[in-house]
Short mmCIF file of C-alpha atoms in Angstrom, two decimals:
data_model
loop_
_atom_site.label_atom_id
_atom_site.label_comp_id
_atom_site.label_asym_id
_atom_site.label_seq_id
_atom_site.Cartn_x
_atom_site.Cartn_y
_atom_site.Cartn_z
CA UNK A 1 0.00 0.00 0.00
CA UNK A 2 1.49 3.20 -1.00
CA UNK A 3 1.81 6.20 1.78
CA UNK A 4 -0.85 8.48 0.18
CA UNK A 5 -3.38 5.13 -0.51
CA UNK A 6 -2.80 4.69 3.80
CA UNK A 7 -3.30 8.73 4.13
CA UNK A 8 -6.60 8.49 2.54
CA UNK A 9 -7.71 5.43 4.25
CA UNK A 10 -6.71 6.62 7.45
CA UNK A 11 -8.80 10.24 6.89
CA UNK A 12 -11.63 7.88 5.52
CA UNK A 13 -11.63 5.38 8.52
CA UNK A 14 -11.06 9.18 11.21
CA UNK A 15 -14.38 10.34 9.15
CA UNK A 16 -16.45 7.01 10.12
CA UNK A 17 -15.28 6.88 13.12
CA UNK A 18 -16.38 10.42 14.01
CA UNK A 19 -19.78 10.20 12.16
CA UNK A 20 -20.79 7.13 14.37
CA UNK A 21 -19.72 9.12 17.69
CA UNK A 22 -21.70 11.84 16.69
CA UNK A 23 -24.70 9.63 15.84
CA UNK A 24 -24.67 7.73 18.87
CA UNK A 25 -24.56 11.20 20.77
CA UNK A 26 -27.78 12.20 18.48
CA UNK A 27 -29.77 9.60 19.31
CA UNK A 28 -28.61 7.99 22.67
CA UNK A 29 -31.72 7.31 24.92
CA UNK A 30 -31.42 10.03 27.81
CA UNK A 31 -33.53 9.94 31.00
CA UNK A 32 -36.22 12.57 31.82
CA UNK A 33 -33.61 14.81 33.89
CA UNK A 34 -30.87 14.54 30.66
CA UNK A 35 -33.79 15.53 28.09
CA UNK A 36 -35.24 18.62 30.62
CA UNK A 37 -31.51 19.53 31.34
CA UNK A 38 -30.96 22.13 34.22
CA UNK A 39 -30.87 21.41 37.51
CA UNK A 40 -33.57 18.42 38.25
CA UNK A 41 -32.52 15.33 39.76
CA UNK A 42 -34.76 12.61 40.13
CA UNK A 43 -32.82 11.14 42.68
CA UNK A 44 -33.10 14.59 45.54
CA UNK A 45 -36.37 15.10 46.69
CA UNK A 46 -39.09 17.59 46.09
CA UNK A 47 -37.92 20.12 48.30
CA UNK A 48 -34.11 19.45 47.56
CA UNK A 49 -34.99 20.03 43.78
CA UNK A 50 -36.37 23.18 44.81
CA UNK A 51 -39.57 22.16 43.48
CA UNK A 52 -42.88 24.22 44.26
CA UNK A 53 -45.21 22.09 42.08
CA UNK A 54 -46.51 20.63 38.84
CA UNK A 55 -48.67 22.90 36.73
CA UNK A 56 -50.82 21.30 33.79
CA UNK A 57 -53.23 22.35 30.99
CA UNK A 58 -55.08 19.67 29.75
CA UNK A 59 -56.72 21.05 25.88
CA UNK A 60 -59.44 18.93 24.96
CA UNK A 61 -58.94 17.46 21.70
CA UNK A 62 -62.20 15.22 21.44
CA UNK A 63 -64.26 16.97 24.61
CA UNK A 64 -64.60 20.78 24.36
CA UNK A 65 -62.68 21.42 27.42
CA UNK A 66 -59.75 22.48 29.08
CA UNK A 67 -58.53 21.53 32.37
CA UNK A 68 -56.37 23.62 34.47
CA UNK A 69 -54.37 22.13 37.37
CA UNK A 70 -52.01 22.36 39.59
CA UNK A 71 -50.20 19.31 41.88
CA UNK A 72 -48.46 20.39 44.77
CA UNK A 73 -45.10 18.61 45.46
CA UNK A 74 -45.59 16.71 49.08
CA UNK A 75 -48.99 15.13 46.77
CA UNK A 76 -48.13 11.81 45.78
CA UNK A 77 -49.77 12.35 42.16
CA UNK A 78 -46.23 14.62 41.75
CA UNK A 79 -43.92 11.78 42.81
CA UNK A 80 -46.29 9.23 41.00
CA UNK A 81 -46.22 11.49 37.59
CA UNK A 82 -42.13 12.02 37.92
CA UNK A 83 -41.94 8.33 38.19
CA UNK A 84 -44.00 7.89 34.80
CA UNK A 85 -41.97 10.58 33.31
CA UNK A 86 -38.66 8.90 34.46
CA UNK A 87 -39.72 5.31 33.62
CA UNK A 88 -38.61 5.64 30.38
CA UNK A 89 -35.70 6.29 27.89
CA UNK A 90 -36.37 9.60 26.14
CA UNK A 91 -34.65 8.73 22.85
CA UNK A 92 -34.42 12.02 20.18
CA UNK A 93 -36.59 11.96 16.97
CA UNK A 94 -35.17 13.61 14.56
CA UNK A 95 -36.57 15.64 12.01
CA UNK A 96 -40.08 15.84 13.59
CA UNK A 97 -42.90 14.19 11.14
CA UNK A 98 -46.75 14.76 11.36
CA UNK A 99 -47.96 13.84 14.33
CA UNK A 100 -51.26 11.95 14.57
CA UNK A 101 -53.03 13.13 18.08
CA UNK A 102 -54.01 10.06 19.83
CA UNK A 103 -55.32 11.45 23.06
CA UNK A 104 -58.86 12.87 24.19
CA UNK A 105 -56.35 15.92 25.57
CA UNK A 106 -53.22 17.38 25.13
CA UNK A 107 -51.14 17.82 27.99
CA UNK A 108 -48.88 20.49 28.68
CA UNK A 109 -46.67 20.41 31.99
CA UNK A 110 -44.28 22.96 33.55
CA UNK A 111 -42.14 21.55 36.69
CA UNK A 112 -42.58 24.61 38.97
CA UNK A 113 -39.00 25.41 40.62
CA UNK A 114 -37.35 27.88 43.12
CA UNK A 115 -36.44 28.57 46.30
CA UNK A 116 -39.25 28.43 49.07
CA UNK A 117 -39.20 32.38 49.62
CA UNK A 118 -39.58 33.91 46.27
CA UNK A 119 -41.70 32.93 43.28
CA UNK A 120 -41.34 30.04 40.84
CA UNK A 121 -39.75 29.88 37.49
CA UNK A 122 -41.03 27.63 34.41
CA UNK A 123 -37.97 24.45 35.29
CA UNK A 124 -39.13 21.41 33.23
CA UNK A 125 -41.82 20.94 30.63
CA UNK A 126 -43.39 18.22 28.55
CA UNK A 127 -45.66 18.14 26.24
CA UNK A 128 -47.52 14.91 25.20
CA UNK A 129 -50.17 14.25 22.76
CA UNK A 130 -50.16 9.97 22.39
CA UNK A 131 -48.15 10.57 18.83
CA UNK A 132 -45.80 8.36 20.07
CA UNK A 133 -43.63 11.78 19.86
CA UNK A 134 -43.54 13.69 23.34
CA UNK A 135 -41.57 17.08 23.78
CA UNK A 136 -39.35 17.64 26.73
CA UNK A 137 -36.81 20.63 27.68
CA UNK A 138 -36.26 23.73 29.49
CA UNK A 139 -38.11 27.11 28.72
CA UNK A 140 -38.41 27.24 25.17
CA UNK A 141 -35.87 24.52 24.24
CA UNK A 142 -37.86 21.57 23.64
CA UNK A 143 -36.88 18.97 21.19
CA UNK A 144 -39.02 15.86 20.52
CA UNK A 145 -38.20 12.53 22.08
CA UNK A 146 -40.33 9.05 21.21
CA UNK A 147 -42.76 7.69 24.04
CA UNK A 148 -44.46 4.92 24.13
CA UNK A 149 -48.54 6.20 23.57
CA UNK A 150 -49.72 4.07 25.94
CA UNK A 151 -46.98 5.48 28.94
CA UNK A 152 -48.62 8.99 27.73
CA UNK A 153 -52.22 7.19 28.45
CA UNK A 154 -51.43 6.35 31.58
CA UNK A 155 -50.12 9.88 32.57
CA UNK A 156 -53.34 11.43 31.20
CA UNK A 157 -55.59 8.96 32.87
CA UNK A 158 -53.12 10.17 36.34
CA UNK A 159 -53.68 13.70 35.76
CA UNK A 160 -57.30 13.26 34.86
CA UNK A 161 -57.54 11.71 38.40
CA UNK A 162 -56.84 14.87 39.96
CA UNK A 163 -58.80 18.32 41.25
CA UNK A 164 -58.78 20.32 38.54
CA UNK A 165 -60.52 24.05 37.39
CA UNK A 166 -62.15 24.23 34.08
CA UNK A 167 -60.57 27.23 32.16
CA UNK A 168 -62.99 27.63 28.86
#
C-alpha cells in the first residue's frame, strides 16, 4: 500500500469513526432529567430540587374542554407522575414528522421550581399528545423525544384523576 493510498484510508476510517460518535450522541436514549436539562434530579427530593409544584393544561382534543391544574409537590400524584416521566428512555426523533393526536387531551406540563421564599420559574416541561412523539426541555428549548402512547395514556388517565378548574 502506497503512503498516500494509507493517508486516505486513514482520513476515511477518522471520518467514520467520528460520524458514528456523533450519531450515537444524536440519538442515545437520555432519562427525563438529561432531556429537561438544568438542575432536576430525580434522585433529591421535592424540596431538595427546589420544586414548588406541577402545573398542567389539559386542551381537549375530542371533549370541548380544558382543564387547568395544579399538583403540589408533598402530593403523591407529583412523585407518581415524575416516576412515569422517568420510567422511560427519552430517545431524540429527529426531524419531527406529522404527528397523529391520539389522546382525548393534550397535555402540557411545567415543573414549577425555586427557592421556598420567592416565586417560581417555568424548570421542566413536557408536552404529550399519544403521537408516540412527546416534547421535553427547558423554557423554550424543547426537542421531541419518542414515548411509548400508551406510557402517555397512563399519565393522562393520572392527571385526569386529579382536582382540577375548568378554564374555557
Amino acid at each position: 500500500m502506497t503512503k498516500r493510498r494509507r493517508r486516505v484510508v486513514v482520513i476515511a476510517v477518522v471520518i467514520v469513526l467520528l460520524a458514528a460518535v456523533i450519531l450515537t450522541v444524536a440519538y442515545y436514549p437520555r432519562s427525563f432529567a438529561q432531556a429537561v436539562g438544568g438542575s432536576y434530579d430525580p434522585a433529591k427530593t421535592p424540596q431538595e430540587n427546589g420544586l414548588q409544584g406541577v402545573h398542567v393544561i389539559l386542551s381537549g382534543i375530542t371533549v370541548d374542554e380544558t382543564r387547568e391544574l395544579h399538583i403540589d409537590p408533598d402530593d403523591p400524584a407529583a412523585a407518581e407522575l415524575t416516576a412515569l416521566l422517568d420510567s422511560q428512555s427519552w430517545r431524540p426523533v429527529y426531524p419531527e414528522v406529522g404527528r397523529q393526536v391520539e389522546l382525548d387531551y393534550v397535555v402540557m406540563g411545567v415543573y414549577l421550581v425555586g427557592d421556598p421564599y420567592g416565586g417560581g420559574r417555568p424548570g421542566a416541561r413536557f408536552f404529550l399528545d399519544g403521537s408516540g412523539i412527546a416534547q421535553a426541555g427547558q423554557g423554550g428549548d424543547l426537542k421531541d423525544y419518542r414515548m411509548d402512547p400508551a406510557l402517555q395514556q397512563q399519565i393522562l388517565d393520572l392527571l385526569l384523576e386529579q382536582p382540577y378548574t375548568l378554564v374555557s
